[in-house]
C-alpha cells in the first residue's frame, strides 16, 4: 500500500486484516497430526523422520542381521515442536501397530479406527462444555499415511479392507514403501494396478474435489492424484553426490538420493504434505470427517433424548 493511498480519505484500512491474522497465527503456532499405518518393516518411522528432516521416532529396523525384529505393539504418539523461519509447527506423530502381522488378522484395523474416532469424540466433548477453552487442543488426525508393501503384484485383500475403513474417517495418503526394491518399469506397472484396484473398490482418497477450488487448485490436485500412490524411499543418512550433501543410501549398485525425483517420489510427497496441502488437510479434517462424526453424534443424542421423554 502506497503512502498516498494510506493518507487518502477513501482508504479504510481493512486490507491489513491478513497481516493481523498472520501475526496471531504465528504467535499461536500450528498443530499437525499425522498417523502412520501399514505392516511392520516398511520403514514408517524412517520416512516420517525424512519428511520433517528431524529425528522424531526411533526406527525399529534391525541394525544387525541376527538381531530380532522390533515391532510397535500398541498405538503411540510422539509430539515435537519444529520451528522454521519463525513458524512454529507442533507435530504429533501417531505410530500404529503393524496390522496384518498376526496369524489371525480379523478386525485388526479396529484399534486404529477407534483411536481416530476417540480423538473426534474428545474434541466434541470439549466443544460442548459450558466453559470451553478458547483454543481447544486438537488431537484429530489430519493425515493418515498408508504404507503399501512393494510386492510389485497388487494390493493384499487386507489392504483393501483397511483402506476402505480408513477413508471413511480420515484423509488417507497411500505410499509405496521402499520403492527402490522395484525397477522403474515394475514401479509404473504396480502403481497402475493399485490405481485400478482402488477405482474398482470405490476407495475415495484425499485430495477431494471441492466447489471452492479454482482452476489452479484443480490442476494441482489432478497432478497429485496422478502421482498417488507416492513411490518413496526414506533415509536419515547423508551422502555426498557430485559434491553436494544429500539424504540417501549407498549400496553396491550405486547411490539412491531420496530427493532426486528420478530415483523416487519422496520430494513430491514432502511438498504435498508441507508446502501445498498442509492447511487443507487440517481444514478437510474439520469440515468433512469431524463434521460427519459430529452430526451423527448429535443426532444420536437428540434421538435418545426424544425416546426418554416419550417414556
PDB file of C-alpha atoms in Angstrom:
ATOM      1  CA  UNK A   1       0.000   0.000   0.000  1.00  0.00           C
ATOM      2  CA  UNK A   2       1.471   3.392  -1.031  1.00  0.00           C
ATOM      3  CA  UNK A   3       1.695   6.339   1.409  1.00  0.00           C
ATOM      4  CA  UNK A   4      -0.690   8.365  -0.812  1.00  0.00           C
ATOM      5  CA  UNK A   5      -3.294   5.592  -0.692  1.00  0.00           C
ATOM      6  CA  UNK A   6      -2.994   5.303   3.111  1.00  0.00           C
ATOM      7  CA  UNK A   7      -3.454   9.081   3.508  1.00  0.00           C
ATOM      8  CA  UNK A   8      -6.396   9.106   1.092  1.00  0.00           C
ATOM      9  CA  UNK A   9      -9.742   9.885   2.705  1.00  0.00           C
ATOM     10  CA  UNK A  10     -11.271   6.874   0.935  1.00  0.00           C
ATOM     11  CA  UNK A  11      -8.758   4.414   2.446  1.00  0.00           C
ATOM     12  CA  UNK A  12     -10.380   2.419   5.258  1.00  0.00           C
ATOM     13  CA  UNK A  13      -7.547   0.012   6.124  1.00  0.00           C
ATOM     14  CA  UNK A  14      -9.276  -3.377   6.358  1.00  0.00           C
ATOM     15  CA  UNK A  15      -6.765  -4.789   3.835  1.00  0.00           C
ATOM     16  CA  UNK A  16      -4.407  -5.124   6.811  1.00  0.00           C
ATOM     17  CA  UNK A  17      -6.563  -7.952   8.211  1.00  0.00           C
ATOM     18  CA  UNK A  18      -4.353 -10.566   6.519  1.00  0.00           C
ATOM     19  CA  UNK A  19      -1.262  -9.330   8.376  1.00  0.00           C
ATOM     20  CA  UNK A  20      -3.300  -9.199  11.624  1.00  0.00           C
ATOM     21  CA  UNK A  21      -4.359 -12.837  11.134  1.00  0.00           C
ATOM     22  CA  UNK A  22      -0.813 -13.869  10.225  1.00  0.00           C
ATOM     23  CA  UNK A  23       0.568 -12.212  13.377  1.00  0.00           C
ATOM     24  CA  UNK A  24      -1.945 -14.049  15.603  1.00  0.00           C
ATOM     25  CA  UNK A  25      -1.364 -17.400  13.880  1.00  0.00           C
ATOM     26  CA  UNK A  26       2.420 -17.079  14.088  1.00  0.00           C
ATOM     27  CA  UNK A  27       2.146 -16.326  17.796  1.00  0.00           C
ATOM     28  CA  UNK A  28      -0.114 -19.337  18.419  1.00  0.00           C
ATOM     29  CA  UNK A  29       1.612 -21.743  16.058  1.00  0.00           C
ATOM     30  CA  UNK A  30       0.079 -24.625  14.112  1.00  0.00           C
ATOM     31  CA  UNK A  31      -0.876 -28.185  15.047  1.00  0.00           C
ATOM     32  CA  UNK A  32      -0.487 -31.048  12.570  1.00  0.00           C
ATOM     33  CA  UNK A  33      -1.345 -34.649  13.478  1.00  0.00           C
ATOM     34  CA  UNK A  34      -0.118 -37.487  11.266  1.00  0.00           C
ATOM     35  CA  UNK A  35      -0.855 -41.199  11.648  1.00  0.00           C
ATOM     36  CA  UNK A  36       1.232 -43.924  10.011  1.00  0.00           C
ATOM     37  CA  UNK A  37      -0.454 -47.225   9.132  1.00  0.00           C
ATOM     38  CA  UNK A  38       0.991 -50.316   7.495  1.00  0.00           C
ATOM     39  CA  UNK A  39       2.636 -53.658   8.058  1.00  0.00           C
ATOM     40  CA  UNK A  40       5.808 -53.896  10.140  1.00  0.00           C
ATOM     41  CA  UNK A  41       9.176 -53.427   8.464  1.00  0.00           C
ATOM     42  CA  UNK A  42       8.101 -50.905   5.799  1.00  0.00           C
ATOM     43  CA  UNK A  43      10.193 -48.005   7.145  1.00  0.00           C
ATOM     44  CA  UNK A  44       7.322 -45.937   8.568  1.00  0.00           C
ATOM     45  CA  UNK A  45       9.449 -44.254  11.256  1.00  0.00           C
ATOM     46  CA  UNK A  46      12.306 -43.546   8.853  1.00  0.00           C
ATOM     47  CA  UNK A  47      10.035 -41.912   6.275  1.00  0.00           C
ATOM     48  CA  UNK A  48       8.435 -39.601   8.865  1.00  0.00           C
ATOM     49  CA  UNK A  49      11.890 -38.538  10.076  1.00  0.00           C
ATOM     50  CA  UNK A  50      12.954 -37.930   6.460  1.00  0.00           C
ATOM     51  CA  UNK A  51       9.870 -35.832   5.596  1.00  0.00           C
ATOM     52  CA  UNK A  52      10.290 -33.471   8.544  1.00  0.00           C
ATOM     53  CA  UNK A  53      14.130 -33.502   8.487  1.00  0.00           C
ATOM     54  CA  UNK A  54      14.149 -34.314  12.212  1.00  0.00           C
ATOM     55  CA  UNK A  55      14.689 -37.447  14.281  1.00  0.00           C
ATOM     56  CA  UNK A  56      11.153 -37.732  15.666  1.00  0.00           C
ATOM     57  CA  UNK A  57      10.709 -41.505  16.005  1.00  0.00           C
ATOM     58  CA  UNK A  58      13.293 -44.206  16.694  1.00  0.00           C
ATOM     59  CA  UNK A  59      13.387 -46.728  13.887  1.00  0.00           C
ATOM     60  CA  UNK A  60      12.519 -50.286  14.858  1.00  0.00           C
ATOM     61  CA  UNK A  61      14.531 -51.727  11.993  1.00  0.00           C
ATOM     62  CA  UNK A  62      17.329 -54.177  12.713  1.00  0.00           C
ATOM     63  CA  UNK A  63      20.887 -52.854  12.764  1.00  0.00           C
ATOM     64  CA  UNK A  64      22.402 -56.363  12.735  1.00  0.00           C
ATOM     65  CA  UNK A  65      21.346 -59.392  10.659  1.00  0.00           C
ATOM     66  CA  UNK A  66      20.989 -61.625  13.742  1.00  0.00           C
ATOM     67  CA  UNK A  67      19.069 -59.017  15.767  1.00  0.00           C
ATOM     68  CA  UNK A  68      15.403 -59.881  16.483  1.00  0.00           C
ATOM     69  CA  UNK A  69      12.912 -57.579  14.788  1.00  0.00           C
ATOM     70  CA  UNK A  70      11.242 -54.947  16.963  1.00  0.00           C
ATOM     71  CA  UNK A  71       7.631 -54.039  16.364  1.00  0.00           C
ATOM     72  CA  UNK A  72       5.177 -51.401  17.542  1.00  0.00           C
ATOM     73  CA  UNK A  73       2.689 -53.428  19.576  1.00  0.00           C
ATOM     74  CA  UNK A  74       0.324 -50.618  20.600  1.00  0.00           C
ATOM     75  CA  UNK A  75      -0.599 -47.132  19.408  1.00  0.00           C
ATOM     76  CA  UNK A  76       1.947 -44.490  20.460  1.00  0.00           C
ATOM     77  CA  UNK A  77       2.003 -40.750  19.842  1.00  0.00           C
ATOM     78  CA  UNK A  78       5.122 -38.585  19.727  1.00  0.00           C
ATOM     79  CA  UNK A  79       4.989 -34.788  19.884  1.00  0.00           C
ATOM     80  CA  UNK A  80       7.713 -32.448  18.687  1.00  0.00           C
ATOM     81  CA  UNK A  81       7.737 -28.700  18.007  1.00  0.00           C
ATOM     82  CA  UNK A  82       9.561 -27.679  14.840  1.00  0.00           C
ATOM     83  CA  UNK A  83      10.377 -24.033  14.073  1.00  0.00           C
ATOM     84  CA  UNK A  84      11.158 -22.854  10.543  1.00  0.00           C
ATOM     85  CA  UNK A  85      11.618 -19.165   9.652  1.00  0.00           C
ATOM     86  CA  UNK A  86       9.619 -18.077  12.685  1.00  0.00           C
ATOM     87  CA  UNK A  87       6.731 -20.508  12.008  1.00  0.00           C
ATOM     88  CA  UNK A  88       6.080 -22.929  14.878  1.00  0.00           C
ATOM     89  CA  UNK A  89       4.631 -26.339  13.993  1.00  0.00           C
ATOM     90  CA  UNK A  90       3.560 -28.690  16.775  1.00  0.00           C
ATOM     91  CA  UNK A  91       3.837 -32.055  15.114  1.00  0.00           C
ATOM     92  CA  UNK A  92       2.072 -35.069  16.600  1.00  0.00           C
ATOM     93  CA  UNK A  93       3.022 -38.421  15.050  1.00  0.00           C
ATOM     94  CA  UNK A  94       0.800 -41.414  15.834  1.00  0.00           C
ATOM     95  CA  UNK A  95       2.570 -44.719  15.275  1.00  0.00           C
ATOM     96  CA  UNK A  96       0.283 -47.745  14.969  1.00  0.00           C
ATOM     97  CA  UNK A  97       0.967 -51.487  15.361  1.00  0.00           C
ATOM     98  CA  UNK A  98       1.785 -53.216  12.091  1.00  0.00           C
ATOM     99  CA  UNK A  99      -1.588 -54.588  11.013  1.00  0.00           C
ATOM    100  CA  UNK A 100      -1.709 -57.972   9.323  1.00  0.00           C
ATOM    101  CA  UNK A 101       1.334 -59.192  11.299  1.00  0.00           C
ATOM    102  CA  UNK A 102      -0.598 -61.762  13.321  1.00  0.00           C
ATOM    103  CA  UNK A 103      -1.773 -65.266  12.385  1.00  0.00           C
ATOM    104  CA  UNK A 104      -5.390 -64.144  12.891  1.00  0.00           C
ATOM    105  CA  UNK A 105      -5.872 -60.654  11.416  1.00  0.00           C
ATOM    106  CA  UNK A 106      -9.636 -60.493  11.823  1.00  0.00           C
ATOM    107  CA  UNK A 107     -10.700 -56.928  12.703  1.00  0.00           C
ATOM    108  CA  UNK A 108      -7.040 -55.921  13.177  1.00  0.00           C
ATOM    109  CA  UNK A 109      -7.920 -52.409  11.971  1.00  0.00           C
ATOM    110  CA  UNK A 110     -10.416 -51.748  14.782  1.00  0.00           C
ATOM    111  CA  UNK A 111      -7.943 -50.218  17.313  1.00  0.00           C
ATOM    112  CA  UNK A 112      -6.772 -47.764  14.600  1.00  0.00           C
ATOM    113  CA  UNK A 113     -10.327 -46.701  13.657  1.00  0.00           C
ATOM    114  CA  UNK A 114     -11.263 -46.458  17.355  1.00  0.00           C
ATOM    115  CA  UNK A 115      -8.266 -44.190  18.039  1.00  0.00           C
ATOM    116  CA  UNK A 116      -9.273 -41.802  15.203  1.00  0.00           C
ATOM    117  CA  UNK A 117     -12.895 -41.689  16.388  1.00  0.00           C
ATOM    118  CA  UNK A 118     -11.792 -41.220  20.025  1.00  0.00           C
ATOM    119  CA  UNK A 119      -9.954 -38.025  19.025  1.00  0.00           C
ATOM    120  CA  UNK A 120     -13.123 -36.716  17.357  1.00  0.00           C
ATOM    121  CA  UNK A 121     -15.136 -37.669  20.435  1.00  0.00           C
ATOM    122  CA  UNK A 122     -12.692 -35.905  22.755  1.00  0.00           C
ATOM    123  CA  UNK A 123     -12.804 -32.728  20.622  1.00  0.00           C
ATOM    124  CA  UNK A 124     -16.631 -32.799  20.563  1.00  0.00           C
ATOM    125  CA  UNK A 125     -16.844 -33.169  24.361  1.00  0.00           C
ATOM    126  CA  UNK A 126     -14.577 -30.142  24.814  1.00  0.00           C
ATOM    127  CA  UNK A 127     -16.651 -28.183  22.279  1.00  0.00           C
ATOM    128  CA  UNK A 128     -19.891 -28.923  24.099  1.00  0.00           C
ATOM    129  CA  UNK A 129     -18.730 -27.998  27.630  1.00  0.00           C
ATOM    130  CA  UNK A 130     -20.299 -24.849  29.103  1.00  0.00           C
ATOM    131  CA  UNK A 131     -16.914 -23.280  29.941  1.00  0.00           C
ATOM    132  CA  UNK A 132     -14.899 -24.438  26.947  1.00  0.00           C
ATOM    133  CA  UNK A 133     -11.327 -23.367  26.304  1.00  0.00           C
ATOM    134  CA  UNK A 134     -10.736 -20.520  23.879  1.00  0.00           C
ATOM    135  CA  UNK A 135      -8.462 -22.798  21.861  1.00  0.00           C
ATOM    136  CA  UNK A 136      -9.278 -26.491  22.109  1.00  0.00           C
ATOM    137  CA  UNK A 137      -6.234 -28.740  21.845  1.00  0.00           C
ATOM    138  CA  UNK A 138      -6.632 -30.524  18.531  1.00  0.00           C
ATOM    139  CA  UNK A 139      -5.612 -34.196  18.504  1.00  0.00           C
ATOM    140  CA  UNK A 140      -7.806 -35.109  15.485  1.00  0.00           C
ATOM    141  CA  UNK A 141      -5.814 -36.982  12.830  1.00  0.00           C
ATOM    142  CA  UNK A 142      -5.259 -34.666   9.852  1.00  0.00           C
ATOM    143  CA  UNK A 143      -3.449 -37.142   7.618  1.00  0.00           C
ATOM    144  CA  UNK A 144      -3.006 -40.912   7.549  1.00  0.00           C
ATOM    145  CA  UNK A 145       0.000 -42.170   5.605  1.00  0.00           C
ATOM    146  CA  UNK A 146      -0.899 -45.656   4.434  1.00  0.00           C
ATOM    147  CA  UNK A 147       2.160 -47.797   3.637  1.00  0.00           C
ATOM    148  CA  UNK A 148       1.886 -50.349   0.842  1.00  0.00           C
ATOM    149  CA  UNK A 149       4.370 -53.214   0.676  1.00  0.00           C
ATOM    150  CA  UNK A 150       6.464 -53.066  -2.572  1.00  0.00           C
ATOM    151  CA  UNK A 151       5.423 -56.525  -3.788  1.00  0.00           C
ATOM    152  CA  UNK A 152       5.044 -55.415  -7.410  1.00  0.00           C
ATOM    153  CA  UNK A 153       1.891 -57.538  -7.722  1.00  0.00           C
ATOM    154  CA  UNK A 154      -1.285 -55.994  -6.272  1.00  0.00           C
ATOM    155  CA  UNK A 155      -2.850 -54.825  -3.032  1.00  0.00           C
ATOM    156  CA  UNK A 156      -3.444 -57.554  -0.456  1.00  0.00           C
ATOM    157  CA  UNK A 157      -7.108 -58.230   0.423  1.00  0.00           C
ATOM    158  CA  UNK A 158      -6.456 -56.901   3.938  1.00  0.00           C
ATOM    159  CA  UNK A 159      -5.050 -53.652   2.450  1.00  0.00           C
ATOM    160  CA  UNK A 160      -8.324 -53.064   0.599  1.00  0.00           C
ATOM    161  CA  UNK A 161     -10.403 -53.691   3.735  1.00  0.00           C
ATOM    162  CA  UNK A 162      -8.273 -51.361   5.882  1.00  0.00           C
ATOM    163  CA  UNK A 163      -8.174 -48.639   3.199  1.00  0.00           C
ATOM    164  CA  UNK A 164     -11.984 -48.710   2.896  1.00  0.00           C
ATOM    165  CA  UNK A 165     -12.387 -48.399   6.671  1.00  0.00           C
ATOM    166  CA  UNK A 166      -9.815 -45.599   6.970  1.00  0.00           C
ATOM    167  CA  UNK A 167     -11.104 -43.452   4.101  1.00  0.00           C
ATOM    168  CA  UNK A 168     -14.471 -43.193   5.865  1.00  0.00           C
ATOM    169  CA  UNK A 169     -12.928 -41.372   8.849  1.00  0.00           C
ATOM    170  CA  UNK A 170      -9.627 -39.717   7.819  1.00  0.00           C
ATOM    171  CA  UNK A 171      -7.643 -38.177   4.936  1.00  0.00           C
ATOM    172  CA  UNK A 172      -5.659 -41.129   3.552  1.00  0.00           C
ATOM    173  CA  UNK A 173      -2.441 -40.681   1.540  1.00  0.00           C
ATOM    174  CA  UNK A 174      -1.077 -44.037   0.259  1.00  0.00           C
ATOM    175  CA  UNK A 175       2.643 -44.553  -0.310  1.00  0.00           C
ATOM    176  CA  UNK A 176       4.589 -47.466  -1.797  1.00  0.00           C
ATOM    177  CA  UNK A 177       7.260 -48.059   0.826  1.00  0.00           C
ATOM    178  CA  UNK A 178      10.887 -48.910  -0.010  1.00  0.00           C
ATOM    179  CA  UNK A 179      10.146 -48.399  -3.700  1.00  0.00           C
ATOM    180  CA  UNK A 180      13.851 -48.756  -4.579  1.00  0.00           C
ATOM    181  CA  UNK A 181      13.276 -52.524  -4.373  1.00  0.00           C
ATOM    182  CA  UNK A 182      11.324 -52.215  -7.658  1.00  0.00           C
ATOM    183  CA  UNK A 183      12.687 -51.346 -11.099  1.00  0.00           C
ATOM    184  CA  UNK A 184      11.225 -48.235 -12.785  1.00  0.00           C
ATOM    185  CA  UNK A 185       9.044 -50.396 -15.072  1.00  0.00           C
ATOM    186  CA  UNK A 186       7.867 -52.544 -12.141  1.00  0.00           C
ATOM    187  CA  UNK A 187       7.038 -49.392 -10.164  1.00  0.00           C
ATOM    188  CA  UNK A 188       4.972 -47.882 -13.008  1.00  0.00           C
ATOM    189  CA  UNK A 189       3.042 -51.152 -13.513  1.00  0.00           C
ATOM    190  CA  UNK A 190       2.496 -51.577  -9.753  1.00  0.00           C
ATOM    191  CA  UNK A 191       1.163 -48.017  -9.366  1.00  0.00           C
ATOM    192  CA  UNK A 192      -1.182 -48.515 -12.318  1.00  0.00           C
ATOM    193  CA  UNK A 193      -2.521 -51.766 -10.829  1.00  0.00           C
ATOM    194  CA  UNK A 194      -3.089 -50.127  -7.423  1.00  0.00           C
ATOM    195  CA  UNK A 195      -4.987 -47.235  -9.041  1.00  0.00           C
ATOM    196  CA  UNK A 196      -7.214 -49.699 -10.901  1.00  0.00           C
ATOM    197  CA  UNK A 197      -7.922 -51.665  -7.709  1.00  0.00           C
ATOM    198  CA  UNK A 198      -8.766 -48.522  -5.748  1.00  0.00           C
ATOM    199  CA  UNK A 199     -11.120 -47.349  -8.510  1.00  0.00           C
ATOM    200  CA  UNK A 200     -12.759 -50.802  -8.677  1.00  0.00           C
ATOM    201  CA  UNK A 201     -13.369 -50.845  -4.908  1.00  0.00           C
ATOM    202  CA  UNK A 202     -14.509 -47.187  -4.948  1.00  0.00           C
ATOM    203  CA  UNK A 203     -11.851 -46.114  -2.431  1.00  0.00           C
ATOM    204  CA  UNK A 204     -12.026 -42.295  -2.109  1.00  0.00           C
ATOM    205  CA  UNK A 205      -8.639 -40.761  -1.413  1.00  0.00           C
ATOM    206  CA  UNK A 206      -7.562 -37.269  -0.458  1.00  0.00           C
ATOM    207  CA  UNK A 207      -7.472 -34.666  -2.065  1.00  0.00           C
ATOM    208  CA  UNK A 208     -11.210 -34.454  -2.646  1.00  0.00           C
ATOM    209  CA  UNK A 209     -12.969 -32.321  -5.262  1.00  0.00           C
ATOM    210  CA  UNK A 210     -14.410 -29.085  -3.862  1.00  0.00           C
ATOM    211  CA  UNK A 211     -16.664 -26.350  -5.250  1.00  0.00           C
ATOM    212  CA  UNK A 212     -14.339 -23.802  -3.646  1.00  0.00           C
ATOM    213  CA  UNK A 213     -11.346 -24.898  -5.760  1.00  0.00           C
ATOM    214  CA  UNK A 214     -10.309 -22.675  -8.657  1.00  0.00           C
ATOM    215  CA  UNK A 215      -8.569 -23.804 -11.857  1.00  0.00           C
ATOM    216  CA  UNK A 216      -5.134 -23.631 -10.228  1.00  0.00           C
ATOM    217  CA  UNK A 217      -6.296 -25.754  -7.261  1.00  0.00           C
ATOM    218  CA  UNK A 218      -7.904 -28.294  -9.599  1.00  0.00           C
ATOM    219  CA  UNK A 219      -4.744 -28.557 -11.721  1.00  0.00           C
ATOM    220  CA  UNK A 220      -2.601 -29.065  -8.594  1.00  0.00           C
ATOM    221  CA  UNK A 221      -4.963 -31.718  -7.194  1.00  0.00           C
ATOM    222  CA  UNK A 222      -5.047 -33.555 -10.525  1.00  0.00           C
ATOM    223  CA  UNK A 223      -1.237 -33.662 -10.598  1.00  0.00           C
ATOM    224  CA  UNK A 224      -1.285 -35.103  -7.046  1.00  0.00           C
ATOM    225  CA  UNK A 225      -3.917 -37.712  -7.971  1.00  0.00           C
ATOM    226  CA  UNK A 226      -1.747 -38.761 -10.928  1.00  0.00           C
ATOM    227  CA  UNK A 227       1.174 -39.383  -8.537  1.00  0.00           C
ATOM    228  CA  UNK A 228      -0.805 -41.318  -5.893  1.00  0.00           C
ATOM    229  CA  UNK A 229       0.324 -43.741  -4.548  1.00  0.00           C
ATOM    230  CA  UNK A 230       3.658 -41.983  -3.999  1.00  0.00           C
ATOM    231  CA  UNK A 231       6.596 -44.348  -4.592  1.00  0.00           C
ATOM    232  CA  UNK A 232       9.011 -43.339  -1.831  1.00  0.00           C
ATOM    233  CA  UNK A 233      12.330 -44.104  -0.185  1.00  0.00           C
ATOM    234  CA  UNK A 234      13.276 -42.782   3.248  1.00  0.00           C
ATOM    235  CA  UNK A 235      16.745 -42.259   4.692  1.00  0.00           C
ATOM    236  CA  UNK A 236      18.197 -40.300   7.588  1.00  0.00           C
ATOM    237  CA  UNK A 237      21.721 -40.904   6.350  1.00  0.00           C
ATOM    238  CA  UNK A 238      23.561 -38.213   4.420  1.00  0.00           C
ATOM    239  CA  UNK A 239      25.826 -38.993   1.481  1.00  0.00           C
ATOM    240  CA  UNK A 240      27.840 -36.810  -0.880  1.00  0.00           C
ATOM    241  CA  UNK A 241      26.715 -36.765  -4.528  1.00  0.00           C
ATOM    242  CA  UNK A 242      28.572 -34.524  -7.000  1.00  0.00           C
ATOM    243  CA  UNK A 243      29.999 -32.508  -4.130  1.00  0.00           C
ATOM    244  CA  UNK A 244      26.566 -31.965  -2.519  1.00  0.00           C
ATOM    245  CA  UNK A 245      25.416 -33.492   0.772  1.00  0.00           C
ATOM    246  CA  UNK A 246      22.037 -35.186   0.294  1.00  0.00           C
ATOM    247  CA  UNK A 247      19.892 -37.658   2.183  1.00  0.00           C
ATOM    248  CA  UNK A 248      20.100 -41.101   0.684  1.00  0.00           C
ATOM    249  CA  UNK A 249      21.700 -44.510   0.735  1.00  0.00           C
ATOM    250  CA  UNK A 250      24.691 -46.050  -0.947  1.00  0.00           C
ATOM    251  CA  UNK A 251      24.750 -49.726  -1.865  1.00  0.00           C
ATOM    252  CA  UNK A 252      26.806 -51.936  -4.146  1.00  0.00           C
ATOM    253  CA  UNK A 253      24.684 -50.930  -7.175  1.00  0.00           C
ATOM    254  CA  UNK A 254      25.023 -47.198  -6.682  1.00  0.00           C
ATOM    255  CA  UNK A 255      23.502 -44.250  -4.857  1.00  0.00           C
ATOM    256  CA  UNK A 256      19.843 -43.594  -4.006  1.00  0.00           C
ATOM    257  CA  UNK A 257      19.202 -39.899  -3.454  1.00  0.00           C
ATOM    258  CA  UNK A 258      15.781 -39.614  -1.787  1.00  0.00           C
ATOM    259  CA  UNK A 259      15.405 -36.021  -3.026  1.00  0.00           C
ATOM    260  CA  UNK A 260      16.056 -36.916  -6.668  1.00  0.00           C
ATOM    261  CA  UNK A 261      12.692 -37.333  -8.431  1.00  0.00           C
ATOM    262  CA  UNK A 262      14.344 -39.689 -10.933  1.00  0.00           C
ATOM    263  CA  UNK A 263      15.052 -42.068  -8.036  1.00  0.00           C
ATOM    264  CA  UNK A 264      11.703 -41.826  -6.170  1.00  0.00           C
ATOM    265  CA  UNK A 265       8.722 -39.538  -5.488  1.00  0.00           C
ATOM    266  CA  UNK A 266       9.687 -38.514  -1.967  1.00  0.00           C
ATOM    267  CA  UNK A 267      10.126 -34.848  -2.950  1.00  0.00           C
ATOM    268  CA  UNK A 268       6.567 -34.756  -4.351  1.00  0.00           C
ATOM    269  CA  UNK A 269       5.162 -36.323  -1.167  1.00  0.00           C
ATOM    270  CA  UNK A 270       7.036 -33.892   1.079  1.00  0.00           C
ATOM    271  CA  UNK A 271       5.977 -30.845  -0.952  1.00  0.00           C
ATOM    272  CA  UNK A 272       2.383 -32.074  -0.977  1.00  0.00           C
ATOM    273  CA  UNK A 273       2.271 -32.619   2.811  1.00  0.00           C
ATOM    274  CA  UNK A 274       4.133 -29.486   3.896  1.00  0.00           C
ATOM    275  CA  UNK A 275       4.211 -26.890   1.114  1.00  0.00           C
ATOM    276  CA  UNK A 276       0.873 -27.096  -0.714  1.00  0.00           C
ATOM    277  CA  UNK A 277      -1.743 -29.078   1.268  1.00  0.00           C
ATOM    278  CA  UNK A 278      -0.878 -28.869   4.976  1.00  0.00           C
ATOM    279  CA  UNK A 279      -3.582 -26.285   5.764  1.00  0.00           C
ATOM    280  CA  UNK A 280      -6.115 -28.019   3.529  1.00  0.00           C
ATOM    281  CA  UNK A 281      -5.514 -31.361   5.297  1.00  0.00           C
ATOM    282  CA  UNK A 282      -6.290 -29.640   8.617  1.00  0.00           C
ATOM    283  CA  UNK A 283      -9.399 -27.889   7.224  1.00  0.00           C
ATOM    284  CA  UNK A 284     -10.702 -31.016   5.463  1.00  0.00           C
ATOM    285  CA  UNK A 285     -10.426 -32.996   8.706  1.00  0.00           C
ATOM    286  CA  UNK A 286     -12.552 -30.393  10.462  1.00  0.00           C
ATOM    287  CA  UNK A 287     -15.052 -29.668   7.682  1.00  0.00           C
ATOM    288  CA  UNK A 288     -15.614 -33.200   6.346  1.00  0.00           C
ATOM    289  CA  UNK A 289     -14.527 -36.031   8.678  1.00  0.00           C
ATOM    290  CA  UNK A 290     -15.122 -34.343  12.040  1.00  0.00           C
ATOM    291  CA  UNK A 291     -18.334 -32.674  10.824  1.00  0.00           C
ATOM    292  CA  UNK A 292     -19.694 -36.064   9.704  1.00  0.00           C
ATOM    293  CA  UNK A 293     -18.824 -37.593  13.107  1.00  0.00           C
ATOM    294  CA  UNK A 294     -20.253 -34.587  14.981  1.00  0.00           C
ATOM    295  CA  UNK A 295     -23.592 -34.576  13.135  1.00  0.00           C
ATOM    296  CA  UNK A 296     -24.050 -38.342  13.712  1.00  0.00           C
ATOM    297  CA  UNK A 297     -23.297 -37.990  17.434  1.00  0.00           C
ATOM    298  CA  UNK A 298     -25.619 -35.008  17.910  1.00  0.00           C
ATOM    299  CA  UNK A 299     -28.440 -36.744  16.004  1.00  0.00           C
ATOM    300  CA  UNK A 300     -27.979 -39.844  18.172  1.00  0.00           C
ATOM    301  CA  UNK A 301     -28.140 -37.659  21.337  1.00  0.00           C
ATOM    302  CA  UNK A 302     -31.292 -35.953  20.070  1.00  0.00           C
ATOM    303  CA  UNK A 303     -32.987 -39.284  19.264  1.00  0.00           C
ATOM    304  CA  UNK A 304     -32.074 -40.823  22.647  1.00  0.00           C
ATOM    305  CA  UNK A 305     -33.421 -37.681  24.372  1.00  0.00           C
ATOM    306  CA  UNK A 306     -36.720 -37.931  22.453  1.00  0.00           C
ATOM    307  CA  UNK A 307     -37.084 -41.631  23.338  1.00  0.00           C
ATOM    308  CA  UNK A 308     -36.532 -40.888  27.055  1.00  0.00           C
ATOM    309  CA  UNK A 309     -39.103 -38.055  27.011  1.00  0.00           C
ATOM    310  CA  UNK A 310     -41.662 -40.385  25.380  1.00  0.00           C
ATOM    311  CA  UNK A 311     -41.375 -42.909  28.224  1.00  0.00           C
TER     312      UNK A 311
END
